[in-house]
mmCIF file of C-alpha atoms in Angstrom:
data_model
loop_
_atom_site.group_PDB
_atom_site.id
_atom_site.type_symbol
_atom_site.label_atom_id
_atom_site.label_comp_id
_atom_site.label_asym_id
_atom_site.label_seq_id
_atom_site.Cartn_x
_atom_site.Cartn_y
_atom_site.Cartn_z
ATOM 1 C CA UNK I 1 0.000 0.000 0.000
ATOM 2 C CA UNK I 2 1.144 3.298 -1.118
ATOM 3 C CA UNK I 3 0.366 6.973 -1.238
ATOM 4 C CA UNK I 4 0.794 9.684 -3.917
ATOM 5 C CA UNK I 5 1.662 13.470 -2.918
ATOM 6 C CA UNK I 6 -1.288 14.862 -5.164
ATOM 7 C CA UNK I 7 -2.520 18.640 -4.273
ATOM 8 C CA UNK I 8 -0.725 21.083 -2.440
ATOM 9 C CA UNK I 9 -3.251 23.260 -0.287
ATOM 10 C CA UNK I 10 -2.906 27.286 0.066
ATOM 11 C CA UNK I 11 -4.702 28.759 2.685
ATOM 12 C CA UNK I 12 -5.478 32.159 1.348
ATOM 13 C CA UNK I 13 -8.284 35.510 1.342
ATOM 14 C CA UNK I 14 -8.930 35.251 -2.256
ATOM 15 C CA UNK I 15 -8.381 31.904 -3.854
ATOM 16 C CA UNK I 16 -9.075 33.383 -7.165
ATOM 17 C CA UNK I 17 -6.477 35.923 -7.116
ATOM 18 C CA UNK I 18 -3.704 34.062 -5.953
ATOM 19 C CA UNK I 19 -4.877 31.364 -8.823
ATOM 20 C CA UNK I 20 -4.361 33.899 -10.922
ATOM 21 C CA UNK I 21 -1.256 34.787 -9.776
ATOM 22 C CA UNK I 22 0.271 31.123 -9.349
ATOM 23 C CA UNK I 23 -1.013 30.221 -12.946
ATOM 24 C CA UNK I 24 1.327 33.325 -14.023
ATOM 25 C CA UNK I 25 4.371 31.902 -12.750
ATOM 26 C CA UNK I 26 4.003 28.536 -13.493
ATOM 27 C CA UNK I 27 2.399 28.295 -16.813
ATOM 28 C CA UNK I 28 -0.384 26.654 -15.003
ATOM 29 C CA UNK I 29 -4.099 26.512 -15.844
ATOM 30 C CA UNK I 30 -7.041 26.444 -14.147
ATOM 31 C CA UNK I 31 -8.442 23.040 -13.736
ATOM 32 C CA UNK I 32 -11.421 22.484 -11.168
ATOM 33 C CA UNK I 33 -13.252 25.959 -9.148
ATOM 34 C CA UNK I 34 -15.987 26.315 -6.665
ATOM 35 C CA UNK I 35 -17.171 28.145 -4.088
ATOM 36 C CA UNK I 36 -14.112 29.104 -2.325
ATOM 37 C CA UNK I 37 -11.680 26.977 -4.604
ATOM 38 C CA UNK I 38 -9.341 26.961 -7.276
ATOM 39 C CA UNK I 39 -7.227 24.098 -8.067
ATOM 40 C CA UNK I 40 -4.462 24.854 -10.873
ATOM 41 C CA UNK I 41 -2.002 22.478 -12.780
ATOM 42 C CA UNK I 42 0.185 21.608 -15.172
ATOM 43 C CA UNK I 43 -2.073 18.781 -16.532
ATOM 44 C CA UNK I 44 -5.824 17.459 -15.516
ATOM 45 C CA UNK I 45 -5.322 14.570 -12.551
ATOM 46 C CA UNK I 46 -7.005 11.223 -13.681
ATOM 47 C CA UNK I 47 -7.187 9.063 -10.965
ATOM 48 C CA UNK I 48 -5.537 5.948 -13.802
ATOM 49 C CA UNK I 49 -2.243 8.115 -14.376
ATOM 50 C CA UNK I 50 -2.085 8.912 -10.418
ATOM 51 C CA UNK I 51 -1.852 5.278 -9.713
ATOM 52 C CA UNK I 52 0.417 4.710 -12.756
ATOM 53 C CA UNK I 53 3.039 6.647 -11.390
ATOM 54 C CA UNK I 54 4.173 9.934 -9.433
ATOM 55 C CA UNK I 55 2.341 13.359 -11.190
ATOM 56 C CA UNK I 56 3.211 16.576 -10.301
ATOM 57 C CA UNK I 57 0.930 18.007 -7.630
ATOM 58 C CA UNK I 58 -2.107 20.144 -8.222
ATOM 59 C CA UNK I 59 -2.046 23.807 -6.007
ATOM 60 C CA UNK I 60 -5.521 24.065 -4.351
ATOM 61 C CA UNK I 61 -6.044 27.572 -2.741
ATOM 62 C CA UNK I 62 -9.115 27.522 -0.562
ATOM 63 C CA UNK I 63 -10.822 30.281 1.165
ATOM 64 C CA UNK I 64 -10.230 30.734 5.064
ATOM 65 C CA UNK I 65 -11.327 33.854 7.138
ATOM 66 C CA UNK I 66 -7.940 33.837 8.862
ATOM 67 C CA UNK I 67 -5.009 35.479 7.784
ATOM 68 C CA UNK I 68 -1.161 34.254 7.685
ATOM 69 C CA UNK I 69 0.865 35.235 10.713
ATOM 70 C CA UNK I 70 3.634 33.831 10.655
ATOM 71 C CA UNK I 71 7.077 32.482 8.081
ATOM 72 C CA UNK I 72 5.884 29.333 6.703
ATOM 73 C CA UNK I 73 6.928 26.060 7.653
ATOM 74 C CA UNK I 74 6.617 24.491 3.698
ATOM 75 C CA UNK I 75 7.189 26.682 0.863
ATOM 76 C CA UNK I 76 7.942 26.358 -2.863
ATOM 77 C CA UNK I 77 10.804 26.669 -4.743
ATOM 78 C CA UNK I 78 10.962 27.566 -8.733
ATOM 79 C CA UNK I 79 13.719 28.014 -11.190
ATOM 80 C CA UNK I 80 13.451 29.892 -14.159
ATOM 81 C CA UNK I 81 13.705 28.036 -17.208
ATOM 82 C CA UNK I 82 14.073 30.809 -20.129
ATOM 83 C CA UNK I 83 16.118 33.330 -18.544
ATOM 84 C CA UNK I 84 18.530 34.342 -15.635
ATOM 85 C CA UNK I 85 17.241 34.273 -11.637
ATOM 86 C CA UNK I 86 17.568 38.308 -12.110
ATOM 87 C CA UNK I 87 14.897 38.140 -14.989
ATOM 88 C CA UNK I 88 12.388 36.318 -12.879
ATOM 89 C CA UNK I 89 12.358 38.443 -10.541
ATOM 90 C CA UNK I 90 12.233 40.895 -11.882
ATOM 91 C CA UNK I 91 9.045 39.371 -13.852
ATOM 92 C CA UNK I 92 7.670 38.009 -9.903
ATOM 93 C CA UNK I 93 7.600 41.364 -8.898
ATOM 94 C CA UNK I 94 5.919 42.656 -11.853
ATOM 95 C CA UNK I 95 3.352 40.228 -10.862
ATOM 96 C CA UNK I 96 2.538 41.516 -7.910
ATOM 97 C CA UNK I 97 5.179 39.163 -5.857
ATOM 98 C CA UNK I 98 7.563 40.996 -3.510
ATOM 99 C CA UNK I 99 11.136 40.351 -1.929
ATOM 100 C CA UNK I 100 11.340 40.048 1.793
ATOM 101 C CA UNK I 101 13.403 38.869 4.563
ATOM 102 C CA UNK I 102 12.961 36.172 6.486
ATOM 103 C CA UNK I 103 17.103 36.158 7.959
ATOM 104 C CA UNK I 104 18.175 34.357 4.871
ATOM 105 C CA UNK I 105 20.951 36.870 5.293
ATOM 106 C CA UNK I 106 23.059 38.547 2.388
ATOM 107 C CA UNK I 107 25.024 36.230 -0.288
ATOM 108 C CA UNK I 108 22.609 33.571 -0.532
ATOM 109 C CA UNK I 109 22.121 31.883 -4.642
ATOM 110 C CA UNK I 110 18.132 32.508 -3.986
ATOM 111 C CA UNK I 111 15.768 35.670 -3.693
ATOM 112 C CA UNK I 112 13.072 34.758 -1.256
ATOM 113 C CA UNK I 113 9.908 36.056 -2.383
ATOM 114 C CA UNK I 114 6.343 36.437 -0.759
ATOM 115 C CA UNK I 115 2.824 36.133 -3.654
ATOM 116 C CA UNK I 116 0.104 38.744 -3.107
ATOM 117 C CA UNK I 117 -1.065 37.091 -0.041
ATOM 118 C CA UNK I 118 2.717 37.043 1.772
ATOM 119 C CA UNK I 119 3.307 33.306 1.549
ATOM 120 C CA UNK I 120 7.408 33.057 0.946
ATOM 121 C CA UNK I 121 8.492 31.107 -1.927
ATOM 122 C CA UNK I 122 11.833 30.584 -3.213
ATOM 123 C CA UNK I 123 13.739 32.012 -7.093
ATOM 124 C CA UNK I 124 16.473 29.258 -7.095
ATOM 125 C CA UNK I 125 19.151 28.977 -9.525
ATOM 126 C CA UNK I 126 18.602 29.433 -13.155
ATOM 127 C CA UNK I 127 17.427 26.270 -15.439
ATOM 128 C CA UNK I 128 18.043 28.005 -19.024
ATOM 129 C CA UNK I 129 20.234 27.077 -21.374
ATOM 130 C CA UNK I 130 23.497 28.694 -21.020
ATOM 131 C CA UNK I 131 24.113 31.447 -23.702
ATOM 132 C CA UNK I 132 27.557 30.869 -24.408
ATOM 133 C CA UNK I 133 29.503 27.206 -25.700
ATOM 134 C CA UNK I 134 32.853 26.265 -23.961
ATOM 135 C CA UNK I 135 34.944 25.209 -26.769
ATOM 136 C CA UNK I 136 37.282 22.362 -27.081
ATOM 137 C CA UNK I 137 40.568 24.229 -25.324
ATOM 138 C CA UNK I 138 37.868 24.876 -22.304
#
């Protein structure tokens, strides 16, 4: 007997906004919504391919009257793929993300960054492609 880590749950104000905002920096789309709800994706769960083998979680944000108080204990981490870790943030922060501090401390390889709603996430190292070829004499 086995599990499968399928949906990631956000606690948030407005579900729909941070959605929005999520589906922005991951490519994601919307796939399931109610009352309260938004569950976004990079592909639509079937419950044949979730037994088959691991699937990248869903991110469910779901209404609570609460707000966050303090640092989270889990948080995500994303690379860019198409451009340098300066670029994202640059684009993050265009979204509506900002930088903050949670004593990370100066000189670190990662901006920490908080969505809309102030829940930290992590810009790690770039994924892209590099833009230059080290040729045979290194």
């Amino acid at each position: 007997m086995t599990s499968r880590f399928t949906e990631l749950v956000v606690d948030c104000h407005d579900p729909e906004r941070l959605a929005a905002f999520w589906c922005a920096v991951l490519d994601f789309k919307v796939i399931d919504r109610s009352e309260g709800k938004v569950e976004i994706g990079s592909w639509e769960p079937t419950v044949e391919e979730v037994r088959a083998r691991q699937m990248p979680p869903t991110l469910v944000f779901i209404r609570v009257p609460e707000g966050k108080t303090v640092k989270n204990r889990l948080h995500l981490d994303v690379s860019p793929i198409d451009g340098s870790t300066d670029d994202e943030v640059a684009r993050l922060l265009g979204l509506g993300a900002a930088k903050v501090d949670v004593g990370q401390g100066s000189g670190r390889s990662w901006v920490v960054m908080a969505d809309p709603e102030g829940n930290e996430f992590d810009v790690l190292r770039t994924l892209a492609a590099s833009t230059y070829m080290i040729g045979p004499e290194g």
